[in-house]
Coordinates of C-alpha atoms and ligand atoms in Angstrom, one line a residue:
X1 CA -98.9 -103.9 102.0
X2 CA -96.4 -102.0 100.0
X3 CA -97.6 -99.2 97.7
X4 CA -96.9 -101.3 94.6
X5 CA -98.6 -104.4 95.9
X6 CA -101.5 -102.1 96.6
X7 CA -101.7 -101.0 93.0
X8 CA -101.3 -104.5 91.7
X9 CA -104.2 -105.7 93.8
X10 CA -106.3 -102.7 92.8
X11 CA -105.9 -103.5 89.1
X12 CA -106.6 -107.2 89.9
X13 CA -109.8 -106.3 91.8
X14 CA -110.9 -103.9 89.1
X15 CA -110.4 -106.5 86.3
X16 CA -112.4 -109.2 88.3
X17 CA -115.7 -108.6 86.9
X18 CA -117.3 -111.4 88.8
X19 CA -115.9 -109.9 92.0
X20 CA -117.2 -106.6 91.2
X21 CA -120.7 -107.9 90.8
X22 CA -120.4 -109.8 94.1
X23 CA -119.3 -106.6 95.7
X24 CA -122.2 -104.8 94.3
X25 CA -124.7 -106.8 96.1
X26 CA -122.9 -106.3 99.4
X27 CA -120.9 -103.1 99.2
X28 CA -121.7 -101.4 96.0
X29 CA -118.4 -101.5 94.1
X30 CA -118.8 -97.8 93.1
X31 CA -118.7 -96.9 96.7
X32 CA -115.2 -98.1 97.5
X33 CA -113.4 -98.0 94.2
X34 CA -115.6 -95.7 92.1
X35 CA -115.6 -92.5 93.9
X36 CA -118.8 -93.1 95.9
X37 CA -121.0 -92.4 92.8
X38 CA -124.7 -92.4 93.6
X39 CA -124.1 -93.3 97.3
X40 CA -126.6 -91.3 99.5
X41 CA -124.7 -89.8 102.3
X42 CA -125.3 -86.2 102.7
X43 CA -128.1 -83.8 103.6
X44 CA -128.1 -80.8 101.3
X45 CA -131.1 -78.5 101.7
X46 CA -130.4 -75.8 99.1
X47 CA -130.6 -77.8 95.8
X48 CA -131.3 -81.2 94.3
X49 CA -129.8 -82.6 91.1
X50 CA -132.0 -84.9 89.0
X51 CA -129.9 -87.0 86.5
X52 CA -132.4 -86.2 83.6
X53 CA -133.7 -82.8 84.5
X54 CA -130.8 -81.1 86.1
X55 CA -130.6 -78.9 89.1
X56 CA -133.6 -77.5 91.1
X57 CA -132.8 -74.7 93.6
X58 CA -135.2 -75.3 96.5
X59 CA -137.6 -77.0 94.1
X60 CA -137.2 -74.5 91.2
X61 CA -135.7 -75.4 87.9
X62 CA -133.4 -72.9 86.1
X63 CA -136.2 -71.8 83.7
X64 CA -138.6 -71.4 86.7
X65 CA -135.9 -69.2 88.5
X66 CA -135.5 -67.1 85.4
X67 CA -139.3 -66.5 85.5
X68 CA -139.8 -66.1 89.2
X69 CA -136.8 -64.5 90.8
X70 CA -136.5 -60.6 90.8
X71 CA -134.4 -59.0 88.0
X72 CA -132.5 -55.8 87.7
X73 CA -134.9 -54.8 84.9
X74 CA -138.2 -56.3 83.8
X75 CA -137.7 -59.5 81.8
X76 CA -134.0 -59.6 82.7
X77 CA -131.9 -62.3 84.1
X78 CA -132.4 -63.3 87.8
X79 CA -130.5 -61.3 90.5
X80 CA -128.1 -63.5 92.4
X81 CA -129.3 -62.1 95.7
X82 CA -132.7 -63.2 94.8
X83 CA -131.4 -66.8 94.4
X84 CA -129.4 -66.4 97.7
X85 CA -132.6 -65.5 99.5
X86 CA -134.3 -68.5 98.0
X87 CA -131.4 -70.8 99.0
X88 CA -131.3 -69.7 102.5
X89 CA -135.0 -69.3 103.3
X90 CA -136.7 -71.6 100.7
X91 CA -138.9 -68.7 99.6
X92 CA -138.8 -66.5 96.5
X93 CA -138.2 -63.0 97.6
X94 CA -139.9 -59.8 96.3
X95 CA -137.8 -57.2 94.3
X96 CA -137.7 -55.0 97.5
X97 CA -136.4 -58.0 99.5
X98 CA -133.7 -58.8 96.9
X99 CA -132.7 -55.1 96.8
X100 CA -132.5 -55.0 100.6
X101 CA -130.2 -58.0 100.5
X102 CA -128.1 -56.3 97.8
X103 CA -127.6 -53.3 100.1
X104 CA -126.8 -55.7 103.1
X105 CA -124.2 -57.5 101.1
X106 CA -122.6 -54.1 100.0
X107 CA -122.5 -53.0 103.7
X108 CA -120.5 -56.1 104.5
X109 CA -118.1 -55.9 101.6
X110 CA -115.0 -54.3 103.1
X111 CA -111.8 -56.2 102.8
X112 CA -108.9 -55.3 105.1
X113 CA -105.5 -54.4 103.7
X114 CA -103.6 -57.4 105.0
X115 CA -105.7 -59.6 102.5
X116 CA -104.3 -57.6 99.5
X117 CA -100.8 -57.9 101.1
X118 CA -101.2 -61.7 101.4
X119 CA -102.2 -61.9 97.7
X120 CA -99.4 -59.5 96.7
X121 CA -96.8 -61.8 98.3
X122 CA -97.5 -64.4 95.6
X123 CA -95.9 -64.3 92.2
X124 CA -98.1 -62.5 89.8
X125 CA -98.2 -65.5 87.6
X126 CA -99.5 -67.8 90.4
X127 CA -102.8 -69.3 89.2
X128 CA -105.7 -67.0 89.7
X129 CA -107.4 -69.6 91.8
X130 CA -104.4 -69.9 94.1
X131 CA -104.4 -66.1 94.6
X132 CA -108.1 -66.1 95.2
X133 CA -108.1 -69.0 97.7
X134 CA -105.2 -67.3 99.5
X135 CA -107.3 -64.0 99.7
X136 CA -110.1 -66.0 101.3
X137 CA -107.7 -67.7 103.8
X138 CA -106.5 -64.3 104.8
X139 CA -110.0 -63.0 105.3
X140 CA -110.4 -65.7 107.9
X141 CA -108.9 -63.7 110.7
X142 CA -112.3 -61.8 110.8
X143 CA -114.3 -64.9 111.4
X144 CA -117.1 -64.4 113.9
X145 CA -117.6 -68.1 114.4
X146 CA -114.0 -68.5 115.5
X147 CA -114.2 -65.7 118.1
X148 CA -117.5 -66.9 119.4
X149 CA -116.2 -70.4 119.7
X150 CA -113.1 -69.2 121.6
X151 CA -115.5 -67.4 124.0
X152 CA -117.3 -70.6 124.6
X153 CA -120.6 -70.1 122.7
X154 CA -123.3 -72.9 123.3
X155 CA -123.7 -75.3 120.4
X156 CA -127.3 -74.4 119.9
X157 CA -126.1 -71.0 118.9
X158 CA -123.4 -72.0 116.4
X159 CA -125.6 -71.1 113.5
X160 CA -125.7 -67.3 114.4
X161 CA -122.0 -66.5 114.0
X162 CA -121.9 -69.0 111.1
X163 CA -124.7 -66.9 109.5
X164 CA -122.7 -63.7 110.0
X165 CA -119.5 -65.3 108.5
X166 CA -121.4 -66.7 105.5
X167 CA -123.0 -63.5 104.5
X168 CA -119.6 -61.7 105.0
X169 CA -117.8 -64.4 102.8
X170 CA -120.4 -64.0 100.1
X171 CA -120.2 -60.2 100.3
X172 CA -116.4 -60.1 100.2
X173 CA -115.4 -62.7 97.7
X174 CA -116.2 -60.7 94.6
X175 CA -114.0 -57.8 96.0
X176 CA -111.1 -60.3 96.6
X177 CA -111.7 -62.0 93.2
X178 CA -111.8 -58.5 91.3
X179 CA -108.5 -57.6 93.0
X180 CA -106.9 -60.7 91.7
X181 CA -108.1 -59.9 88.3
X182 CA -107.1 -56.4 88.3
X183 CA -103.7 -57.3 89.8
X184 CA -102.9 -59.9 87.2
X185 CA -104.4 -58.3 84.0
X186 CA -104.7 -54.6 84.7
X187 CA -101.6 -53.5 86.3
X188 CA -103.1 -53.5 89.8
X189 CA -105.5 -50.6 89.1
X190 CA -108.3 -51.4 91.4
X191 CA -111.9 -50.3 90.8
X192 CA -113.9 -49.9 94.1
X193 CA -117.3 -51.4 94.9
X194 CA -120.2 -49.4 93.3
X195 CA -122.4 -47.9 96.0
X196 CA -125.8 -48.9 94.4
X197 CA -125.2 -51.7 91.9
X198 CA -126.5 -55.3 92.7
X199 CA -124.2 -58.2 93.4
X200 CA -123.6 -59.5 89.9
X201 CA -123.5 -56.1 88.4
X202 CA -121.1 -54.8 91.0
X203 CA -118.8 -57.8 90.4
X204 CA -118.7 -57.0 86.6
X205 CA -118.2 -53.4 87.5
X206 CA -115.2 -54.1 89.8
X207 CA -113.7 -56.3 87.1
X208 CA -113.9 -53.1 84.8
X209 CA -116.9 -53.8 82.6
X210 CA -119.9 -51.7 82.2
X211 CA -121.7 -53.1 79.1
X212 CA -125.3 -53.6 80.3
X213 CA -125.5 -56.9 78.5
X214 CA -122.3 -58.1 80.3
X215 CA -123.8 -57.2 83.6
X216 CA -127.0 -59.4 82.6
X217 CA -124.6 -62.2 81.6
X218 CA -122.8 -61.9 85.1
X219 CA -126.2 -62.1 87.0
X220 CA -127.2 -65.1 85.0
X221 CA -123.7 -66.7 85.4
X222 CA -123.5 -66.2 89.2
X223 CA -127.0 -67.6 89.5
X224 CA -126.6 -70.8 87.6
X225 CA -123.2 -71.7 89.0
X226 CA -124.2 -71.0 92.6
X227 CA -125.2 -74.6 93.8
X228 CA -125.3 -78.1 92.4
X229 CA -126.4 -80.2 95.3
X230 CA -123.9 -81.5 97.8
X231 CA -121.9 -84.3 96.3
X232 CA -119.7 -82.3 93.8
X233 CA -116.2 -81.8 94.9
X234 CA -116.4 -78.2 96.0
X235 CA -119.7 -78.4 97.8
X236 CA -118.8 -81.6 99.5
X237 CA -115.3 -80.3 100.6
X238 CA -116.8 -77.2 102.1
X239 CA -119.4 -79.2 104.1
X240 CA -116.9 -81.7 105.1
X241 CA -114.3 -79.1 106.5
X242 CA -117.2 -77.3 108.2
X243 CA -118.3 -80.6 109.9
X244 CA -115.1 -80.3 112.0
X245 CA -116.5 -76.8 113.1
X246 CA -113.9 -75.1 111.0
X247 CA -115.4 -71.6 110.2
X248 CA -116.9 -70.7 106.9
X249 CA -113.8 -69.0 105.6
X250 CA -111.7 -72.1 106.2
X251 CA -114.4 -74.3 104.7
X252 CA -115.0 -72.1 101.7
X253 CA -111.3 -71.8 100.9
X254 CA -111.0 -75.6 101.0
X255 CA -114.0 -75.8 98.7
X256 CA -112.3 -73.4 96.2
X257 CA -109.1 -75.7 96.2
X258 CA -111.3 -78.6 95.1
X259 CA -113.1 -76.4 92.5
X260 CA -109.5 -75.6 91.0
X261 CA -109.2 -79.1 89.7
X262 CA -109.5 -79.7 86.0
X263 CA -112.3 -82.4 86.3
X264 CA -114.3 -79.9 88.3
X265 CA -114.3 -76.1 88.0
X266 CA -111.2 -75.8 86.0
X267 CA -113.0 -77.4 83.0
X268 CA -114.4 -74.0 81.9
X269 CA -110.8 -72.8 81.5
X270 CA -109.9 -76.0 79.8
X271 CA -112.8 -75.8 77.3
X272 CA -111.9 -72.4 76.0
X273 CA -108.2 -73.2 75.6
X274 CA -109.2 -76.4 73.9
X275 CA -111.6 -74.6 71.4
X276 CA -109.0 -71.9 70.7
X277 CA -106.5 -74.7 70.0
X278 CA -108.9 -76.2 67.5
X279 CA -109.3 -72.8 65.8
X280 CA -105.6 -72.2 65.8
X281 CA -104.8 -75.6 64.3
X282 CA -107.7 -76.0 61.9
X283 CA -109.1 -72.4 61.4
X284 CA -112.6 -71.0 62.2
X285 CA -114.1 -72.7 59.1
X286 CA -113.2 -76.2 60.2
X287 CA -115.4 -78.8 58.6
X288 CA -117.5 -81.2 60.6
X289 CA -115.1 -84.2 59.5
X290 CA -112.0 -82.2 60.7
X291 CA -113.7 -81.5 64.0
X292 CA -114.5 -85.2 64.4
X293 CA -110.9 -85.9 63.7
X294 CA -109.7 -83.4 66.3
X295 CA -112.0 -84.9 69.0
X296 CA -110.6 -88.4 68.3
X297 CA -107.1 -86.9 68.4
X298 CA -107.9 -85.5 71.8
X299 CA -109.4 -88.8 73.0
X300 CA -106.5 -90.9 71.5
X301 CA -103.9 -88.8 73.4
X302 CA -105.4 -90.0 76.6
X303 CA -107.3 -86.7 77.4
X304 CA -110.9 -86.1 78.1
X305 CA -113.1 -83.8 76.0
X306 CA -113.6 -80.9 78.4
X307 CA -117.1 -79.6 79.1
X308 CA -118.7 -83.0 78.3
X309 CA -119.9 -85.6 80.8
X310 CA -120.9 -85.5 84.3
X311 CA -120.8 -87.6 87.5
X312 CA -124.7 -87.3 88.0
X313 CA -126.4 -85.8 85.0
X314 CA -127.4 -88.0 82.2
X315 CA -128.8 -85.3 79.7
X316 CA -127.7 -82.0 78.5
X317 CA -127.0 -79.7 81.4
X318 CA -129.8 -77.0 81.7
X319 CA -127.1 -74.6 82.6
X320 CA -125.6 -75.3 79.2
X321 CA -129.1 -74.8 77.6
X322 CA -129.8 -71.5 79.3
X323 CA -126.4 -70.1 78.2
X324 CA -127.0 -71.4 74.7
X325 CA -130.3 -69.5 74.8
X326 CA -128.5 -66.3 75.9
X327 CA -126.0 -66.8 73.1
X328 CA -128.7 -67.3 70.5
X329 CA -130.3 -64.1 71.6
X330 CA -127.3 -61.8 71.9
X331 CA -124.3 -63.3 70.0
X332 CA -125.7 -65.8 67.4
X333 CA -122.9 -64.8 64.9
X334 CA -119.9 -65.2 67.3
X335 CA -117.4 -67.6 65.6
X336 CA -116.6 -69.4 68.9
X337 CA -120.3 -69.8 69.9
X338 CA -120.7 -71.4 66.4
X339 CA -117.8 -73.7 67.1
X340 CA -119.6 -74.6 70.5
X341 CA -122.8 -75.3 68.5
X342 CA -120.8 -77.6 66.1
X343 CA -119.3 -79.5 68.9
X344 CA -122.7 -80.1 70.4
X345 CA -123.4 -82.1 67.2
X346 CA -120.1 -83.7 66.8
X347 CA -118.9 -84.8 70.4
X348 CA -121.8 -86.7 71.9
X349 CA -122.0 -89.4 69.1
X350 CA -118.2 -89.9 69.5
X351 CA -118.4 -90.2 73.3
X352 CA -121.3 -92.6 72.8
X353 CA -119.1 -94.7 70.5
X354 CA -116.5 -95.1 73.3
X355 CA -119.1 -97.1 75.2
X356 CA -117.9 -96.2 78.7
X357 CA -118.9 -92.5 79.0
X358 CA -122.2 -92.5 81.0
X359 CA -123.1 -89.0 79.9
X360 CA -122.0 -87.9 76.5
X361 CA -123.8 -84.5 76.7
X362 CA -122.4 -81.1 77.5
X363 CA -122.1 -79.8 81.1
X364 CA -122.2 -76.0 82.2
X365 CA -118.4 -75.6 81.5
X366 CA -118.8 -76.3 77.7
X367 CA -120.5 -72.9 77.2
X368 CA -119.6 -70.3 79.8
X369 CA -116.0 -69.3 78.5
X370 CA -117.2 -68.5 75.1
X371 CA -119.9 -66.1 76.4
X372 CA -117.4 -64.3 78.6
X373 CA -114.9 -64.2 75.9
X374 CA -117.5 -62.6 73.5
X375 CA -117.9 -59.5 75.7
X376 CA -114.1 -59.0 75.8
X377 CA -113.6 -60.0 79.4
X378 CA -110.7 -62.2 78.6
X379 CA -108.9 -61.4 75.4
X380 CA -107.0 -64.1 73.8
X381 CA -103.6 -62.3 74.3
X382 CA -100.5 -63.8 75.4
X383 CA -99.1 -61.4 78.1
X384 CA -95.6 -60.2 77.5
X385 CA -94.3 -61.1 81.1
X386 CA -95.6 -64.6 81.1
X387 CA -97.1 -67.1 78.8
X388 CA -100.6 -67.6 80.0
X389 CA -104.0 -66.6 79.0
X390 CA -106.8 -64.6 80.5
X391 CA -108.9 -67.8 80.3
X392 CA -107.1 -69.0 83.5
X393 CA -109.3 -66.5 85.4
X394 CA -112.7 -68.3 84.6
X395 CA -112.6 -70.6 87.5
X396 CA -112.5 -67.6 89.9
X397 CA -115.9 -66.5 88.5
X398 CA -117.2 -70.0 89.2
X399 CA -115.8 -69.7 92.7
X400 CA -117.5 -66.4 93.4
X401 CA -120.8 -68.0 92.3
X402 CA -120.3 -71.1 94.5
X403 CA -120.0 -68.9 97.7
X404 CA -123.9 -68.5 97.4
X405 CA -124.7 -72.2 97.5
X406 CA -121.9 -73.5 99.8
X407 CA -122.3 -70.8 102.4
X408 CA -126.3 -71.1 102.4
X409 CA -125.9 -74.7 103.2
X410 CA -123.3 -74.1 105.8
X411 CA -125.8 -72.0 107.8
X412 CA -128.2 -75.0 107.7
X413 CA -125.5 -77.4 108.6
X414 CA -125.0 -75.5 111.9
X415 CA -128.6 -74.8 112.5
X416 CA -129.4 -78.5 112.2
X417 CA -126.5 -79.5 114.3
X418 CA -125.2 -81.9 111.6
X419 CA -122.3 -83.9 113.1
X420 CA -118.6 -84.4 112.2
X421 CA -118.4 -86.5 109.0
X422 CA -116.4 -89.6 109.4
X423 CA -117.2 -92.3 106.7
X424 CA -115.6 -95.7 107.0
X425 CA -112.6 -96.7 104.8
X426 CA -111.2 -100.2 104.1
X427 CA -107.8 -101.6 102.9
X428 CA -107.2 -103.6 99.8
X429 CA -106.6 -106.7 102.0
X430 CA -109.9 -106.0 103.7
X431 CA -111.7 -105.9 100.3
X432 CA -109.9 -109.0 99.0
X433 CA -110.9 -111.0 102.1
X434 CA -114.5 -109.6 102.0
X435 CA -114.8 -110.8 98.3
X436 CA -113.4 -114.2 99.0
X437 CA -115.9 -114.6 101.9
X438 CA -118.7 -113.3 99.5
X439 CA -117.7 -115.7 96.8
X440 CA -117.7 -118.6 99.2
Ligands
CMX501 N1 -114.1 -87.2 77.6 C1 -113.5 -88.5 77.5 N2 -113.8 -89.4 78.3 C2 -114.7 -89.2 79.3 C3 -115.5 -88.0 79.4 C4 -115.2 -87.0 78.4 N3 -115.8 -85.8 78.4 N4 -116.3 -88.1 80.3 C5 -116.2 -89.3 80.9 N5 -115.2 -90.0 80.3 C6 -114.6 -91.3 80.6 C7 -114.0 -91.2 82.0 O1 -112.7 -90.7 82.0 C8 -114.0 -92.7 82.3 O2 -113.0 -93.3 81.8 P1 -112.1 -94.5 82.5 O3 -113.0 -95.5 82.9 O4 -111.2 -94.9 81.5 O5 -111.4 -93.8 83.7 C9 -115.3 -93.2 81.7 O6 -115.6 -92.3 80.7 C10 -116.6 -93.3 82.7 O7 -116.7 -92.0 83.3 P2 -118.2 -91.5 83.7 O8 -118.7 -92.5 84.8 O9 -119.0 -91.3 82.5 O10 -117.8 -90.1 84.4 P3 -117.3 -89.8 85.8 O11 -118.4 -89.7 86.7 O12 -116.3 -90.7 86.2 O13 -116.6 -88.4 85.5 C11 -116.4 -86.1 84.7 C12 -117.4 -87.2 85.4 C13 -117.2 -84.8 84.7 C14 -115.2 -86.0 85.7 C15 -116.0 -86.6 83.3 O14 -117.2 -86.6 82.5 C16 -115.0 -85.8 82.6 O15 -113.8 -85.9 82.8 N6 -115.5 -84.7 81.8 C17 -114.6 -83.8 81.3 C18 -114.2 -82.7 82.3 C19 -115.4 -81.8 82.6 O16 -116.0 -81.2 81.8 N7 -115.5 -81.5 83.9 C20 -116.5 -80.6 84.4 C21 -117.7 -81.2 85.1 C22 -118.7 -80.3 85.6 C23 -118.2 -79.6 86.8 O17 -118.0 -80.4 87.9 O18 -117.9 -78.5 86.9

């Protein structure tokens, strides 16, 4: 079947409502033509996503994590290393255990020079995610799993070098990510790792920021973005690639490339650019009616409203809610935060009006950029040598956070001896024949 016949047959199939319902009985239509929505096909120990309630990390909701996980200071935001402990072991650590893990990660954080040289070989205006993913690929030469595999390690022991690699990946990615940031936006003036700060605090420090509130925000940011069960593009990609016994560096770099898509992790960049465009075109004092018109203008031009909707969630994302609470506490008067709040009132009814959007509520990405922007992480400045914004860096922050969830699960993948993934695919002809038989 030629490509064009395939496309024609696809539209025919999609428009045949009766055929779709026939298919749903036998092969749920979503599985084959709809991106496998809702299909159970993966084991993911570290977290579970409830469509109404949102994410639970090893059974704990985000508010429970904020209450139970150790913090840098009493009543503060959770330490990401506390969450990492929880994801790997299923247990809430004490403050001493979280601090010990902080020290362990710092001791593993050295990055060899060739990694920086690999990144430097890219044009400086390469997307920050491209530079980040390249850095992670270059780190791969240090894989313990690969070395052990080449020496003939028994499969019952695969998890051991995987564990070493995973902790090393988690420890090293903030260093690589901070290098990319300093290279692009700060003339390559690198700030070394602090010898006593925690994971989130250290990452903010290496980026060049010391405001204690910003360090708290980074701890919260890394914690809530770490994991979102296994079916999202980045987590699933990491897991799939690792199922071929590719080591954690290769698997995590692949996951990052999935995260870099605008329907997934790049949405946080898209949200801020979109909001800034609204302000640019209509001003900060935009009325509700003008905002509604702008949302319709976006939809009518064939674009999605970034930061709204979700493949699984059917309510406001609790990751959005906790960032909103942070903003209400620390930056209630920020004009962009106020715009985000206005959008929360305006966008859902419009998306509901469309009739096809399953979740009209905001997701995690609707909020994060505005918080980071407030603390001056990313100024809305057009750089002289190229025409792109600081906002392009946001997805790298998401990527650093995702190392915690994806790598924790990779340890369990190998400990449980999960097999190579190899789902079945079918052709359009196969589907047509199947439907004809089912209809008969
Ligand atoms: N704006 C406009 N249209 C939207 C929409 C939005 N925010 N969300 C969904 N839709 C549309 C879809 O494009 C789809 O339209 P078509 O049938 O014409 O293709 C229809 O509504 C049904 O989609 P859905 O079943 O509700 O959502 P999906 O599971 O297919 O897609 C997602 C989920 C996130 C890709 C989609 O909601 C979207 O594109 N949102 C905007 C981008 C975004 O914020 N992504 C970040 C998600 C969080 C993350 O992974 O990081």
